[in-house]
Short mmCIF file of C-alpha atoms in Angstrom, two decimals:
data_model
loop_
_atom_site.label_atom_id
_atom_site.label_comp_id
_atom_site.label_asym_id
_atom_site.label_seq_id
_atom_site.Cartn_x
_atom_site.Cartn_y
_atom_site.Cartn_z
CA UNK A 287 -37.38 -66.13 -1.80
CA UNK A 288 -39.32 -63.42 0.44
CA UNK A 289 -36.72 -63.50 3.11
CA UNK A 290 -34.08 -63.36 1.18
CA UNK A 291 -35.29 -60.56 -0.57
CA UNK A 292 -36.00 -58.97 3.44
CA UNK A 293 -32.61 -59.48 4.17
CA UNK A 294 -31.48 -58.31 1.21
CA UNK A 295 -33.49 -55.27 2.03
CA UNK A 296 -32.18 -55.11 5.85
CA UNK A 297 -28.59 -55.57 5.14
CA UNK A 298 -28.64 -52.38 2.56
CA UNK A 299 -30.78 -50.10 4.76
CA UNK A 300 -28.28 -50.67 7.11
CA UNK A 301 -25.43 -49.82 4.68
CA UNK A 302 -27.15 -46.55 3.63
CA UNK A 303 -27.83 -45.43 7.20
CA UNK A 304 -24.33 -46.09 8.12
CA UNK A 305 -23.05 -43.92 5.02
CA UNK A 306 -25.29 -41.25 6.22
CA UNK A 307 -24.25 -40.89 9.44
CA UNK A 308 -20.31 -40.91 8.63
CA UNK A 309 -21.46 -38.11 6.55
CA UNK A 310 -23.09 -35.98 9.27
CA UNK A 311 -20.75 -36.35 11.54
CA UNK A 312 -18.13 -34.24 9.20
CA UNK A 313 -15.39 -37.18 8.31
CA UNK A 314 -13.82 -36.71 5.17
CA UNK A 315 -12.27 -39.24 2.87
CA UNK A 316 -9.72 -36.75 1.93
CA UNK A 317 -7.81 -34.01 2.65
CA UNK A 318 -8.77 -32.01 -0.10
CA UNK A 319 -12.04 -32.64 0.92
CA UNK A 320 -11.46 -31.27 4.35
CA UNK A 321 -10.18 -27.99 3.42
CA UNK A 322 -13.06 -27.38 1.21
CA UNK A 323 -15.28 -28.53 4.09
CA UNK A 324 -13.31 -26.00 6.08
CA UNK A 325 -13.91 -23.11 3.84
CA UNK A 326 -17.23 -23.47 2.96
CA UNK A 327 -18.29 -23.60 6.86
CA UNK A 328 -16.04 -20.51 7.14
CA UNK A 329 -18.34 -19.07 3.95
CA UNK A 330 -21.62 -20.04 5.69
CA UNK A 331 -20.39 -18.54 9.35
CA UNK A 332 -21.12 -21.94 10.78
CA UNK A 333 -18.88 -22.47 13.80
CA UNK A 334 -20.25 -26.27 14.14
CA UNK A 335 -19.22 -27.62 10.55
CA UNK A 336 -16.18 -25.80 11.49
CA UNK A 337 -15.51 -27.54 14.17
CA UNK A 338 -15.74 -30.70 12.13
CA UNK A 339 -12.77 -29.91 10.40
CA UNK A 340 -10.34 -29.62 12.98
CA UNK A 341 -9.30 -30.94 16.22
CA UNK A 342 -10.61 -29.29 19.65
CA UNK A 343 -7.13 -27.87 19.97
CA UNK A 344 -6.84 -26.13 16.88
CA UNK A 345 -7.43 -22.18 17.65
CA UNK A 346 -10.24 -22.42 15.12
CA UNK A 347 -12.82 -24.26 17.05
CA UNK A 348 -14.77 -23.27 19.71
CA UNK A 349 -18.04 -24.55 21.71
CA UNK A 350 -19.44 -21.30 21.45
CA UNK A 351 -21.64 -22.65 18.16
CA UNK A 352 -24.88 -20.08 18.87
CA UNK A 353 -25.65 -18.07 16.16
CA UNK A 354 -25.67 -14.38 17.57
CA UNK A 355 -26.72 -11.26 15.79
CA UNK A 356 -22.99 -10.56 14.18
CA UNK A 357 -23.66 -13.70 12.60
CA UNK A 358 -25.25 -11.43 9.46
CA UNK A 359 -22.48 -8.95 9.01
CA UNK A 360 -20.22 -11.78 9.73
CA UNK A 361 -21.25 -13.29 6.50
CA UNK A 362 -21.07 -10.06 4.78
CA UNK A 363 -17.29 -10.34 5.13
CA UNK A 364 -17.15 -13.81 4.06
CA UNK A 365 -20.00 -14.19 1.15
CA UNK A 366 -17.99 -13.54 -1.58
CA UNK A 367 -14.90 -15.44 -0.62
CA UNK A 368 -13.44 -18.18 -3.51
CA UNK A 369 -10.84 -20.70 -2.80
CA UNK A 370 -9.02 -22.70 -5.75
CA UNK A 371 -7.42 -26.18 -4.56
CA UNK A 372 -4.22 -25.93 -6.18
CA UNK A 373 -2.80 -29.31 -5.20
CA UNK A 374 -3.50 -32.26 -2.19
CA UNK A 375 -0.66 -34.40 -1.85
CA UNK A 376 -1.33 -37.31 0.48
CA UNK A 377 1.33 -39.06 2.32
CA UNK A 378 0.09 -41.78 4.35
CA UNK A 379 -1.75 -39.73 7.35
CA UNK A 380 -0.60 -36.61 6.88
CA UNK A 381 -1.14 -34.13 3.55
CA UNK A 382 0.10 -30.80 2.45
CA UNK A 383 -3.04 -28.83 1.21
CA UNK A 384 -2.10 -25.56 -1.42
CA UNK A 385 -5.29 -23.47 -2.10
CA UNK A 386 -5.26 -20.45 -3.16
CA UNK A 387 -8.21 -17.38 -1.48
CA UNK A 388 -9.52 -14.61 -2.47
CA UNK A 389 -11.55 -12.23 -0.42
CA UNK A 390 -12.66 -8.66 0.59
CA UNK A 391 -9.31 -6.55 0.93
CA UNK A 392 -9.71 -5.56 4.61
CA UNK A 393 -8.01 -2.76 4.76
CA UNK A 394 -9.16 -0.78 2.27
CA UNK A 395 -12.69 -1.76 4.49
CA UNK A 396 -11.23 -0.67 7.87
CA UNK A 397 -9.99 2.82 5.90
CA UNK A 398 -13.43 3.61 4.99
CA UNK A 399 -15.19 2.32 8.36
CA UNK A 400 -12.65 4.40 10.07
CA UNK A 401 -12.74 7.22 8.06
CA UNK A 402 -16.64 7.02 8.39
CA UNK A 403 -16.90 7.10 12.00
CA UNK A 404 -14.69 10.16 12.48
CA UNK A 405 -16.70 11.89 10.51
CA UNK A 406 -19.88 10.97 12.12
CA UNK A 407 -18.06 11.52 15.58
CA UNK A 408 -17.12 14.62 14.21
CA UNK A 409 -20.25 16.10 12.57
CA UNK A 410 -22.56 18.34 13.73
CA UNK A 411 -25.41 16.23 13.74
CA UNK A 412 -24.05 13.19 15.64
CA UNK A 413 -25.44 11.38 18.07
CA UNK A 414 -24.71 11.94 21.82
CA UNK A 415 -23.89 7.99 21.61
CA UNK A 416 -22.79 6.03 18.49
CA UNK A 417 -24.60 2.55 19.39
CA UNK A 418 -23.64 -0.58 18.20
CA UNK A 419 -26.33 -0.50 15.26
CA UNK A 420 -24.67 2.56 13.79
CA UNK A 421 -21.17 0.97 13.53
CA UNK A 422 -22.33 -2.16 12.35
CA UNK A 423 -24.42 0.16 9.28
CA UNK A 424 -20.72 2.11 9.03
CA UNK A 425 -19.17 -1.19 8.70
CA UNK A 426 -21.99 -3.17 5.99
CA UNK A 427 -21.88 0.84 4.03
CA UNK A 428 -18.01 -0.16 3.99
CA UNK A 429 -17.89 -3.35 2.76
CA UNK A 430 -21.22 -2.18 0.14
CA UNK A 431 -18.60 0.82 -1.36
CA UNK A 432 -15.73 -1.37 -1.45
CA UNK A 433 -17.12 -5.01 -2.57
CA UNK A 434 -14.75 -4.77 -5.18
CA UNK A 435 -11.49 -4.68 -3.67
CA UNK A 436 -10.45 -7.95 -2.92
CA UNK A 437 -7.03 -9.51 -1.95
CA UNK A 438 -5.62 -13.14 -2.74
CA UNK A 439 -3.01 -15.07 -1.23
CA UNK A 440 -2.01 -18.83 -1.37
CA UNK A 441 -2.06 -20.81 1.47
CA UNK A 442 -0.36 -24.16 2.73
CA UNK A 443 -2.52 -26.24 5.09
CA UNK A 444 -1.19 -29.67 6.56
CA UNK A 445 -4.09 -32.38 7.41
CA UNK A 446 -3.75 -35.50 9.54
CA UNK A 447 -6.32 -38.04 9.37
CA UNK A 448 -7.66 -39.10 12.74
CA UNK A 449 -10.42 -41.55 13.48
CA UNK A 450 -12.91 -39.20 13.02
CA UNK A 451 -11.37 -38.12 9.52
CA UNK A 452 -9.27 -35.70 8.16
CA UNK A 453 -8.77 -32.57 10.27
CA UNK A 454 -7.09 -29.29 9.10
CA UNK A 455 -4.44 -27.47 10.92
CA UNK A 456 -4.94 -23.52 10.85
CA UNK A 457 -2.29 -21.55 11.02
CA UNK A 458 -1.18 -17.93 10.67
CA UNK A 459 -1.45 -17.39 7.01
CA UNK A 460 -4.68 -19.02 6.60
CA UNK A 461 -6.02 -16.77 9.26
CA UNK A 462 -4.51 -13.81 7.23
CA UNK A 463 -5.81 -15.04 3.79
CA UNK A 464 -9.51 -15.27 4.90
CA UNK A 465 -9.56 -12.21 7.13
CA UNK A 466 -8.51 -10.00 3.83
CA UNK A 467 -4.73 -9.43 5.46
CA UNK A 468 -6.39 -7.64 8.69
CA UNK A 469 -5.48 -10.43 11.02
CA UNK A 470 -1.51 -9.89 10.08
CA UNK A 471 -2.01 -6.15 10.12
CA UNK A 472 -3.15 -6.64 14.05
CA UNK A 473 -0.99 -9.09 14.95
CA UNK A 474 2.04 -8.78 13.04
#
């Protein structure tokens, strides 16, 4: 009775250490599930859980997964950020993913910051040399006076299940939808 009750024990520690680890290394039983995985590492500023989302070719990972000290304004921009699943429709290995994101309204952010730094620039008690600190205040004093302006767009995602899960494609309008529209003001 004792060793079956060991081996009992054995076989589901080895059952629960195996769940944990598929769980750590970012796999997904859906695709729903990666898209939300996707946005809340995009939320959090966390360029490793992003990179469990998608594949090493997609334009939204990177190796570079140090935090640096942009890391805090960084998450300024991307705090306050909601995302609605609208619908997940699986076919097989691929899925469609519709969400729908809302987030700061860029623009109306890069107005102010701009606006802001000409007048400092232009003042007549600026600094010989504006230094990185000083834009980055410019920029959090932005984003402080215009938390309320926000922008939404709905977004189509396709996801392909690999081997290590289900991985999100980026494209264009998701780049534009959680960058408040500034990405397709740049780049067109």
């Amino acid at each position: 009775m004792r060793k079956i009750l060991v081996w009992i024990t054995a076989v589901m520690m080895v059952f629960a250490m195996s769940a944990c680890s598929s769980n750590q290394s970012g796999a997904t039983d859906t695709a729903e599930a990666a898209v939300i995985g996707l946005l809340d590492a995009v939320k959090a500023v966390d360029q490793a859980k992003v990179n469990q989302y998608v594949t090493p070719e997609d334009s939204m990972y990177s190796e570079d997964t140090a935090t640096t000290e942009d890391v805090e304004t960084t998450k300024l921009l991307f705090e306050n950020m909601t995302y609605e699943v609208t619908s997940a429709e699986e076919n097989g290995d691929s899925a469609v993913v519709k969400v729908d994101i809302t987030t700061l309204d860029m623009s109306v952010i890069m107005q102010q910051y701009m606006q802001s730094s000409l007048e400092l620039a232009n003042s007549a008690a600026a600094p010989k040399e504006i230094t990185q600190e000083t834009t980055t205040q410019l920029l959090k004093d932005a984003i402080e006076q215009n938390k309320d302006a926000t922008v939404s767009s709905s977004v189509e995602l396709n996801v392909n299940k690999t081997e290590d899960g289900w991985k999100v494609e980026t494209n264009s309008s998701f780049y534009s939808a959680i960058s408040g529209g500034i990405s397709e003001e740049l780049f067109g």
